[in-house]
């Protein structure tokens, strides 16, 4: 099933201690651990319910057992794995690690040249033409984005004096996440091809 299906949550006022104690008395600790593992798996991959992804966790002999299924698109055969951990986070991390091994994409670095769109290489144009995602910065001529498929995703990660839309670590995470989800990612940077 989709992650966290069938979960029931009760929200109460923080200061209502009597009600909190009553609700806590019928809280299922195993169900809470299972829900946490499923949510954490989704967070690890950076996906939401719009992707063909499933997760079902249960507690067996004190361990968190997480069965997951993931595909980059509805047309693709999903990868299915089982992970076990002492905590929900451990099981989720292990499941995501296994999925990443099976469903690896590709990140291609393309230098956009010194600002003039005529100076991009033929190889750079070919990479853009098949990109599922283009991650680009401020130094890239907007004209180059027209080489990418119109249905492709474009993510701006530019920097300018006093403002960085994303740190290098965040850019690296975006590239890794998008390669898993969308397969072919172009990191388009201003500068030498």
JSON list of C-alpha atoms in Angstrom, two decimals:
[
{"chain": "A", "resi": 1, "resn": "UNK", "atom": "CA", "xyz": [0.00, 0.00, 0.00]},
{"chain": "A", "resi": 2, "resn": "UNK", "atom": "CA", "xyz": [0.91, 3.66, -0.15]},
{"chain": "A", "resi": 3, "resn": "UNK", "atom": "CA", "xyz": [2.87, 4.77, 2.92]},
{"chain": "A", "resi": 4, "resn": "UNK", "atom": "CA", "xyz": [0.86, 5.56, 6.05]},
{"chain": "A", "resi": 5, "resn": "UNK", "atom": "CA", "xyz": [-2.42, 4.17, 4.78]},
{"chain": "A", "resi": 6, "resn": "UNK", "atom": "CA", "xyz": [-4.86, 3.29, 7.54]},
{"chain": "A", "resi": 7, "resn": "UNK", "atom": "CA", "xyz": [-3.14, 5.40, 10.17]},
{"chain": "A", "resi": 8, "resn": "UNK", "atom": "CA", "xyz": [-5.33, 7.32, 12.60]},
{"chain": "A", "resi": 9, "resn": "UNK", "atom": "CA", "xyz": [-4.00, 10.37, 14.40]},
{"chain": "A", "resi": 10, "resn": "UNK", "atom": "CA", "xyz": [-5.71, 12.33, 17.14]},
{"chain": "A", "resi": 11, "resn": "UNK", "atom": "CA", "xyz": [-4.81, 15.97, 17.61]},
{"chain": "A", "resi": 12, "resn": "UNK", "atom": "CA", "xyz": [-5.46, 17.57, 20.98]},
{"chain": "A", "resi": 13, "resn": "UNK", "atom": "CA", "xyz": [-4.64, 20.80, 22.79]},
{"chain": "A", "resi": 14, "resn": "UNK", "atom": "CA", "xyz": [-1.19, 20.65, 24.35]},
{"chain": "A", "resi": 15, "resn": "UNK", "atom": "CA", "xyz": [-2.39, 21.94, 27.71]},
{"chain": "A", "resi": 16, "resn": "UNK", "atom": "CA", "xyz": [-5.19, 19.34, 28.05]},
{"chain": "A", "resi": 17, "resn": "UNK", "atom": "CA", "xyz": [-3.20, 16.85, 30.17]},
{"chain": "A", "resi": 18, "resn": "UNK", "atom": "CA", "xyz": [-6.23, 14.77, 31.19]},
{"chain": "A", "resi": 19, "resn": "UNK", "atom": "CA", "xyz": [-7.22, 14.17, 27.56]},
{"chain": "A", "resi": 20, "resn": "UNK", "atom": "CA", "xyz": [-3.58, 13.52, 26.60]},
{"chain": "A", "resi": 21, "resn": "UNK", "atom": "CA", "xyz": [-3.32, 10.81, 29.27]},
{"chain": "A", "resi": 22, "resn": "UNK", "atom": "CA", "xyz": [-6.56, 9.23, 28.08]},
{"chain": "A", "resi": 23, "resn": "UNK", "atom": "CA", "xyz": [-5.43, 9.23, 24.41]},
{"chain": "A", "resi": 24, "resn": "UNK", "atom": "CA", "xyz": [-1.97, 7.91, 25.36]},
{"chain": "A", "resi": 25, "resn": "UNK", "atom": "CA", "xyz": [-3.61, 4.97, 27.14]},
{"chain": "A", "resi": 26, "resn": "UNK", "atom": "CA", "xyz": [-4.80, 3.51, 23.84]},
{"chain": "A", "resi": 27, "resn": "UNK", "atom": "CA", "xyz": [-1.84, 4.56, 21.68]},
{"chain": "A", "resi": 28, "resn": "UNK", "atom": "CA", "xyz": [-0.26, 1.62, 19.86]},
{"chain": "A", "resi": 29, "resn": "UNK", "atom": "CA", "xyz": [3.52, 1.96, 20.10]},
{"chain": "A", "resi": 30, "resn": "UNK", "atom": "CA", "xyz": [4.19, -0.56, 17.32]},
{"chain": "A", "resi": 31, "resn": "UNK", "atom": "CA", "xyz": [1.78, 1.22, 14.96]},
{"chain": "A", "resi": 32, "resn": "UNK", "atom": "CA", "xyz": [3.54, 4.51, 15.72]},
{"chain": "A", "resi": 33, "resn": "UNK", "atom": "CA", "xyz": [6.95, 2.98, 14.95]},
{"chain": "A", "resi": 34, "resn": "UNK", "atom": "CA", "xyz": [5.60, 1.52, 11.70]},
{"chain": "A", "resi": 35, "resn": "UNK", "atom": "CA", "xyz": [4.14, 4.86, 10.64]},
{"chain": "A", "resi": 36, "resn": "UNK", "atom": "CA", "xyz": [7.43, 6.62, 11.43]},
{"chain": "A", "resi": 37, "resn": "UNK", "atom": "CA", "xyz": [9.40, 4.10, 9.33]},
{"chain": "A", "resi": 38, "resn": "UNK", "atom": "CA", "xyz": [7.09, 4.55, 6.33]},
{"chain": "A", "resi": 39, "resn": "UNK", "atom": "CA", "xyz": [7.21, 8.37, 6.55]},
{"chain": "A", "resi": 40, "resn": "UNK", "atom": "CA", "xyz": [10.98, 8.36, 7.02]},
{"chain": "A", "resi": 41, "resn": "UNK", "atom": "CA", "xyz": [11.44, 6.18, 3.92]},
{"chain": "A", "resi": 42, "resn": "UNK", "atom": "CA", "xyz": [9.49, 8.70, 1.83]},
{"chain": "A", "resi": 43, "resn": "UNK", "atom": "CA", "xyz": [11.58, 11.53, 3.31]},
{"chain": "A", "resi": 44, "resn": "UNK", "atom": "CA", "xyz": [14.85, 9.65, 2.61]},
{"chain": "A", "resi": 45, "resn": "UNK", "atom": "CA", "xyz": [14.01, 9.37, -1.09]},
{"chain": "A", "resi": 46, "resn": "UNK", "atom": "CA", "xyz": [12.52, 12.86, -1.26]},
{"chain": "A", "resi": 47, "resn": "UNK", "atom": "CA", "xyz": [9.25, 11.64, -2.78]},
{"chain": "A", "resi": 48, "resn": "UNK", "atom": "CA", "xyz": [5.57, 12.08, -2.02]},
{"chain": "A", "resi": 49, "resn": "UNK", "atom": "CA", "xyz": [2.36, 10.22, -2.83]},
{"chain": "A", "resi": 50, "resn": "UNK", "atom": "CA", "xyz": [2.40, 11.39, -6.45]},
{"chain": "A", "resi": 51, "resn": "UNK", "atom": "CA", "xyz": [5.10, 8.82, -7.23]},
{"chain": "A", "resi": 52, "resn": "UNK", "atom": "CA", "xyz": [4.54, 5.07, -7.65]},
{"chain": "A", "resi": 53, "resn": "UNK", "atom": "CA", "xyz": [5.91, 4.19, -4.22]},
{"chain": "A", "resi": 54, "resn": "UNK", "atom": "CA", "xyz": [4.62, 1.86, -1.52]},
{"chain": "A", "resi": 55, "resn": "UNK", "atom": "CA", "xyz": [5.75, 1.13, 2.01]},
{"chain": "A", "resi": 56, "resn": "UNK", "atom": "CA", "xyz": [4.50, -1.23, 4.69]},
{"chain": "A", "resi": 57, "resn": "UNK", "atom": "CA", "xyz": [6.25, -1.52, 8.05]},
{"chain": "A", "resi": 58, "resn": "UNK", "atom": "CA", "xyz": [5.63, -3.90, 10.93]},
{"chain": "A", "resi": 59, "resn": "UNK", "atom": "CA", "xyz": [7.37, -4.81, 14.14]},
{"chain": "A", "resi": 60, "resn": "UNK", "atom": "CA", "xyz": [8.73, -8.37, 14.39]},
{"chain": "A", "resi": 61, "resn": "UNK", "atom": "CA", "xyz": [10.75, -9.57, 17.38]},
{"chain": "A", "resi": 62, "resn": "UNK", "atom": "CA", "xyz": [11.46, -5.99, 18.41]},
{"chain": "A", "resi": 63, "resn": "UNK", "atom": "CA", "xyz": [12.84, -5.04, 14.96]},
{"chain": "A", "resi": 64, "resn": "UNK", "atom": "CA", "xyz": [11.28, -2.70, 12.40]},
{"chain": "A", "resi": 65, "resn": "UNK", "atom": "CA", "xyz": [10.68, -4.60, 9.15]},
{"chain": "A", "resi": 66, "resn": "UNK", "atom": "CA", "xyz": [9.97, -2.37, 6.16]},
{"chain": "A", "resi": 67, "resn": "UNK", "atom": "CA", "xyz": [8.77, -3.67, 2.77]},
{"chain": "A", "resi": 68, "resn": "UNK", "atom": "CA", "xyz": [8.94, -1.04, 0.04]},
{"chain": "A", "resi": 69, "resn": "UNK", "atom": "CA", "xyz": [8.30, -0.72, -3.67]},
{"chain": "A", "resi": 70, "resn": "UNK", "atom": "CA", "xyz": [9.53, 2.16, -5.84]},
{"chain": "A", "resi": 71, "resn": "UNK", "atom": "CA", "xyz": [9.40, 3.13, -9.51]},
{"chain": "A", "resi": 72, "resn": "UNK", "atom": "CA", "xyz": [10.48, 6.32, -11.25]},
{"chain": "A", "resi": 73, "resn": "UNK", "atom": "CA", "xyz": [7.27, 6.35, -13.28]},
{"chain": "A", "resi": 74, "resn": "UNK", "atom": "CA", "xyz": [4.00, 4.45, -13.56]},
{"chain": "A", "resi": 75, "resn": "UNK", "atom": "CA", "xyz": [5.31, 2.81, -16.74]},
{"chain": "A", "resi": 76, "resn": "UNK", "atom": "CA", "xyz": [8.37, 1.33, -15.05]},
{"chain": "A", "resi": 77, "resn": "UNK", "atom": "CA", "xyz": [8.59, -1.99, -13.22]},
{"chain": "A", "resi": 78, "resn": "UNK", "atom": "CA", "xyz": [9.04, -1.18, -9.53]},
{"chain": "A", "resi": 79, "resn": "UNK", "atom": "CA", "xyz": [11.98, -2.28, -7.43]},
{"chain": "A", "resi": 80, "resn": "UNK", "atom": "CA", "xyz": [10.91, -4.11, -4.26]},
{"chain": "A", "resi": 81, "resn": "UNK", "atom": "CA", "xyz": [13.10, -4.50, -1.19]},
{"chain": "A", "resi": 82, "resn": "UNK", "atom": "CA", "xyz": [12.85, -5.48, 2.46]},
{"chain": "A", "resi": 83, "resn": "UNK", "atom": "CA", "xyz": [14.87, -3.73, 5.14]},
{"chain": "A", "resi": 84, "resn": "UNK", "atom": "CA", "xyz": [15.25, -4.38, 8.85]},
{"chain": "A", "resi": 85, "resn": "UNK", "atom": "CA", "xyz": [16.42, -1.99, 11.52]},
{"chain": "A", "resi": 86, "resn": "UNK", "atom": "CA", "xyz": [16.43, -1.49, 15.27]},
{"chain": "A", "resi": 87, "resn": "UNK", "atom": "CA", "xyz": [14.62, 1.84, 14.83]},
{"chain": "A", "resi": 88, "resn": "UNK", "atom": "CA", "xyz": [12.22, 3.27, 12.22]},
{"chain": "A", "resi": 89, "resn": "UNK", "atom": "CA", "xyz": [14.98, 5.57, 10.94]},
{"chain": "A", "resi": 90, "resn": "UNK", "atom": "CA", "xyz": [17.44, 2.68, 10.50]},
{"chain": "A", "resi": 91, "resn": "UNK", "atom": "CA", "xyz": [14.94, 0.58, 8.56]},
{"chain": "A", "resi": 92, "resn": "UNK", "atom": "CA", "xyz": [13.99, 3.56, 6.36]},
{"chain": "A", "resi": 93, "resn": "UNK", "atom": "CA", "xyz": [17.61, 4.46, 5.66]},
{"chain": "A", "resi": 94, "resn": "UNK", "atom": "CA", "xyz": [18.46, 0.85, 4.75]},
{"chain": "A", "resi": 95, "resn": "UNK", "atom": "CA", "xyz": [15.42, 0.56, 2.44]},
{"chain": "A", "resi": 96, "resn": "UNK", "atom": "CA", "xyz": [16.29, 3.83, 0.68]},
{"chain": "A", "resi": 97, "resn": "UNK", "atom": "CA", "xyz": [19.92, 2.72, 0.32]},
{"chain": "A", "resi": 98, "resn": "UNK", "atom": "CA", "xyz": [18.83, -0.54, -1.34]},
{"chain": "A", "resi": 99, "resn": "UNK", "atom": "CA", "xyz": [16.46, 1.29, -3.69]},
{"chain": "A", "resi": 100, "resn": "UNK", "atom": "CA", "xyz": [19.21, 3.72, -4.68]},
{"chain": "A", "resi": 101, "resn": "UNK", "atom": "CA", "xyz": [21.46, 0.80, -5.65]},
{"chain": "A", "resi": 102, "resn": "UNK", "atom": "CA", "xyz": [18.76, -0.66, -7.89]},
{"chain": "A", "resi": 103, "resn": "UNK", "atom": "CA", "xyz": [17.28, 2.57, -9.30]},
{"chain": "A", "resi": 104, "resn": "UNK", "atom": "CA", "xyz": [20.29, 4.71, -10.01]},
{"chain": "A", "resi": 105, "resn": "UNK", "atom": "CA", "xyz": [19.96, 7.50, -12.52]},
{"chain": "A", "resi": 106, "resn": "UNK", "atom": "CA", "xyz": [22.59, 9.64, -14.19]},
{"chain": "A", "resi": 107, "resn": "UNK", "atom": "CA", "xyz": [23.84, 13.16, -13.54]},
{"chain": "A", "resi": 108, "resn": "UNK", "atom": "CA", "xyz": [25.70, 14.91, -16.35]},
{"chain": "A", "resi": 109, "resn": "UNK", "atom": "CA", "xyz": [27.66, 18.12, -15.81]},
{"chain": "A", "resi": 110, "resn": "UNK", "atom": "CA", "xyz": [27.41, 20.55, -18.73]},
{"chain": "A", "resi": 111, "resn": "UNK", "atom": "CA", "xyz": [29.38, 23.76, -19.01]},
{"chain": "A", "resi": 112, "resn": "UNK", "atom": "CA", "xyz": [27.21, 26.38, -20.68]},
{"chain": "A", "resi": 113, "resn": "UNK", "atom": "CA", "xyz": [30.13, 28.50, -21.89]},
{"chain": "A", "resi": 114, "resn": "UNK", "atom": "CA", "xyz": [30.97, 32.10, -21.06]},
{"chain": "A", "resi": 115, "resn": "UNK", "atom": "CA", "xyz": [27.42, 33.44, -21.34]},
{"chain": "A", "resi": 116, "resn": "UNK", "atom": "CA", "xyz": [26.96, 33.38, -25.10]},
{"chain": "A", "resi": 117, "resn": "UNK", "atom": "CA", "xyz": [24.52, 30.53, -25.93]},
{"chain": "A", "resi": 118, "resn": "UNK", "atom": "CA", "xyz": [26.36, 29.93, -29.23]},
{"chain": "A", "resi": 119, "resn": "UNK", "atom": "CA", "xyz": [29.37, 28.55, -27.34]},
{"chain": "A", "resi": 120, "resn": "UNK", "atom": "CA", "xyz": [27.76, 25.46, -25.84]},
{"chain": "A", "resi": 121, "resn": "UNK", "atom": "CA", "xyz": [29.13, 22.17, -27.20]},
{"chain": "A", "resi": 122, "resn": "UNK", "atom": "CA", "xyz": [27.19, 19.74, -29.36]},
{"chain": "A", "resi": 123, "resn": "UNK", "atom": "CA", "xyz": [27.54, 17.18, -26.53]},
{"chain": "A", "resi": 124, "resn": "UNK", "atom": "CA", "xyz": [26.01, 19.73, -24.13]},
{"chain": "A", "resi": 125, "resn": "UNK", "atom": "CA", "xyz": [23.05, 20.29, -26.47]},
{"chain": "A", "resi": 126, "resn": "UNK", "atom": "CA", "xyz": [22.53, 16.50, -26.79]},
{"chain": "A", "resi": 127, "resn": "UNK", "atom": "CA", "xyz": [22.57, 16.11, -23.01]},
{"chain": "A", "resi": 128, "resn": "UNK", "atom": "CA", "xyz": [20.02, 18.90, -22.59]},
{"chain": "A", "resi": 129, "resn": "UNK", "atom": "CA", "xyz": [17.80, 17.39, -25.28]},
{"chain": "A", "resi": 130, "resn": "UNK", "atom": "CA", "xyz": [17.33, 14.18, -23.29]},
{"chain": "A", "resi": 131, "resn": "UNK", "atom": "CA", "xyz": [17.24, 15.69, -19.80]},
{"chain": "A", "resi": 132, "resn": "UNK", "atom": "CA", "xyz": [14.40, 14.77, -17.49]},
{"chain": "A", "resi": 133, "resn": "UNK", "atom": "CA", "xyz": [15.61, 17.54, -15.16]},
{"chain": "A", "resi": 134, "resn": "UNK", "atom": "CA", "xyz": [17.89, 20.54, -15.65]},
{"chain": "A", "resi": 135, "resn": "UNK", "atom": "CA", "xyz": [19.48, 22.07, -12.56]},
{"chain": "A", "resi": 136, "resn": "UNK", "atom": "CA", "xyz": [20.87, 25.43, -13.63]},
{"chain": "A", "resi": 137, "resn": "UNK", "atom": "CA", "xyz": [22.53, 28.52, -12.20]},
{"chain": "A", "resi": 138, "resn": "UNK", "atom": "CA", "xyz": [22.38, 32.26, -12.75]},
{"chain": "A", "resi": 139, "resn": "UNK", "atom": "CA", "xyz": [25.29, 32.38, -15.24]},
{"chain": "A", "resi": 140, "resn": "UNK", "atom": "CA", "xyz": [23.45, 30.20, -17.76]},
{"chain": "A", "resi": 141, "resn": "UNK", "atom": "CA", "xyz": [21.85, 31.96, -20.71]},
{"chain": "A", "resi": 142, "resn": "UNK", "atom": "CA", "xyz": [18.06, 31.40, -20.54]},
{"chain": "A", "resi": 143, "resn": "UNK", "atom": "CA", "xyz": [18.18, 30.58, -24.26]},
{"chain": "A", "resi": 144, "resn": "UNK", "atom": "CA", "xyz": [19.94, 27.29, -23.47]},
{"chain": "A", "resi": 145, "resn": "UNK", "atom": "CA", "xyz": [16.96, 26.00, -21.53]},
{"chain": "A", "resi": 146, "resn": "UNK", "atom": "CA", "xyz": [15.03, 25.80, -24.80]},
{"chain": "A", "resi": 147, "resn": "UNK", "atom": "CA", "xyz": [17.18, 22.78, -25.74]},
{"chain": "A", "resi": 148, "resn": "UNK", "atom": "CA", "xyz": [15.64, 20.82, -22.87]},
{"chain": "A", "resi": 149, "resn": "UNK", "atom": "CA", "xyz": [12.34, 18.99, -23.42]},
{"chain": "A", "resi": 150, "resn": "UNK", "atom": "CA", "xyz": [9.38, 21.27, -22.61]},
{"chain": "A", "resi": 151, "resn": "UNK", "atom": "CA", "xyz": [7.96, 18.61, -20.29]},
{"chain": "A", "resi": 152, "resn": "UNK", "atom": "CA", "xyz": [11.22, 18.38, -18.33]},
{"chain": "A", "resi": 153, "resn": "UNK", "atom": "CA", "xyz": [11.66, 19.84, -14.88]},
{"chain": "A", "resi": 154, "resn": "UNK", "atom": "CA", "xyz": [13.86, 22.90, -14.43]},
{"chain": "A", "resi": 155, "resn": "UNK", "atom": "CA", "xyz": [15.35, 23.77, -11.03]},
{"chain": "A", "resi": 156, "resn": "UNK", "atom": "CA", "xyz": [17.09, 27.10, -10.44]},
{"chain": "A", "resi": 157, "resn": "UNK", "atom": "CA", "xyz": [19.97, 26.96, -7.94]},
{"chain": "A", "resi": 158, "resn": "UNK", "atom": "CA", "xyz": [21.63, 30.26, -8.77]},
{"chain": "A", "resi": 159, "resn": "UNK", "atom": "CA", "xyz": [23.73, 32.46, -6.56]},
{"chain": "A", "resi": 160, "resn": "UNK", "atom": "CA", "xyz": [24.12, 36.19, -6.57]},
{"chain": "A", "resi": 161, "resn": "UNK", "atom": "CA", "xyz": [25.84, 38.64, -4.26]},
{"chain": "A", "resi": 162, "resn": "UNK", "atom": "CA", "xyz": [24.43, 38.20, -0.76]},
{"chain": "A", "resi": 163, "resn": "UNK", "atom": "CA", "xyz": [21.94, 35.48, -1.73]},
{"chain": "A", "resi": 164, "resn": "UNK", "atom": "CA", "xyz": [22.37, 31.78, -2.46]},
{"chain": "A", "resi": 165, "resn": "UNK", "atom": "CA", "xyz": [19.20, 29.94, -3.42]},
{"chain": "A", "resi": 166, "resn": "UNK", "atom": "CA", "xyz": [20.93, 26.65, -2.47]},
{"chain": "A", "resi": 167, "resn": "UNK", "atom": "CA", "xyz": [24.21, 25.65, -0.83]},
{"chain": "A", "resi": 168, "resn": "UNK", "atom": "CA", "xyz": [26.50, 23.20, -2.62]},
{"chain": "A", "resi": 169, "resn": "UNK", "atom": "CA", "xyz": [25.38, 20.43, -0.23]},
{"chain": "A", "resi": 170, "resn": "UNK", "atom": "CA", "xyz": [21.74, 21.21, -1.07]},
{"chain": "A", "resi": 171, "resn": "UNK", "atom": "CA", "xyz": [22.55, 21.18, -4.80]},
{"chain": "A", "resi": 172, "resn": "UNK", "atom": "CA", "xyz": [24.25, 17.79, -4.42]},
{"chain": "A", "resi": 173, "resn": "UNK", "atom": "CA", "xyz": [21.17, 16.45, -2.62]},
{"chain": "A", "resi": 174, "resn": "UNK", "atom": "CA", "xyz": [18.89, 17.79, -5.36]},
{"chain": "A", "resi": 175, "resn": "UNK", "atom": "CA", "xyz": [21.02, 16.11, -8.04]},
{"chain": "A", "resi": 176, "resn": "UNK", "atom": "CA", "xyz": [21.02, 12.77, -6.22]},
{"chain": "A", "resi": 177, "resn": "UNK", "atom": "CA", "xyz": [17.29, 12.87, -5.45]},
{"chain": "A", "resi": 178, "resn": "UNK", "atom": "CA", "xyz": [16.31, 13.87, -8.98]},
{"chain": "A", "resi": 179, "resn": "UNK", "atom": "CA", "xyz": [18.53, 11.18, -10.52]},
{"chain": "A", "resi": 180, "resn": "UNK", "atom": "CA", "xyz": [16.69, 8.54, -8.49]},
{"chain": "A", "resi": 181, "resn": "UNK", "atom": "CA", "xyz": [13.25, 9.95, -9.31]},
{"chain": "A", "resi": 182, "resn": "UNK", "atom": "CA", "xyz": [13.68, 11.26, -12.84]},
{"chain": "A", "resi": 183, "resn": "UNK", "atom": "CA", "xyz": [16.68, 9.32, -14.12]},
{"chain": "A", "resi": 184, "resn": "UNK", "atom": "CA", "xyz": [18.61, 11.74, -16.40]},
{"chain": "A", "resi": 185, "resn": "UNK", "atom": "CA", "xyz": [19.68, 15.00, -14.78]},
{"chain": "A", "resi": 186, "resn": "UNK", "atom": "CA", "xyz": [21.77, 17.76, -16.33]},
{"chain": "A", "resi": 187, "resn": "UNK", "atom": "CA", "xyz": [23.65, 20.15, -14.04]},
{"chain": "A", "resi": 188, "resn": "UNK", "atom": "CA", "xyz": [23.98, 23.17, -16.32]},
{"chain": "A", "resi": 189, "resn": "UNK", "atom": "CA", "xyz": [26.61, 25.62, -15.13]},
{"chain": "A", "resi": 190, "resn": "UNK", "atom": "CA", "xyz": [28.03, 28.78, -16.58]},
{"chain": "A", "resi": 191, "resn": "UNK", "atom": "CA", "xyz": [31.67, 28.36, -17.59]},
{"chain": "A", "resi": 192, "resn": "UNK", "atom": "CA", "xyz": [33.88, 26.08, -19.60]},
{"chain": "A", "resi": 193, "resn": "UNK", "atom": "CA", "xyz": [32.30, 23.14, -21.43]}
]
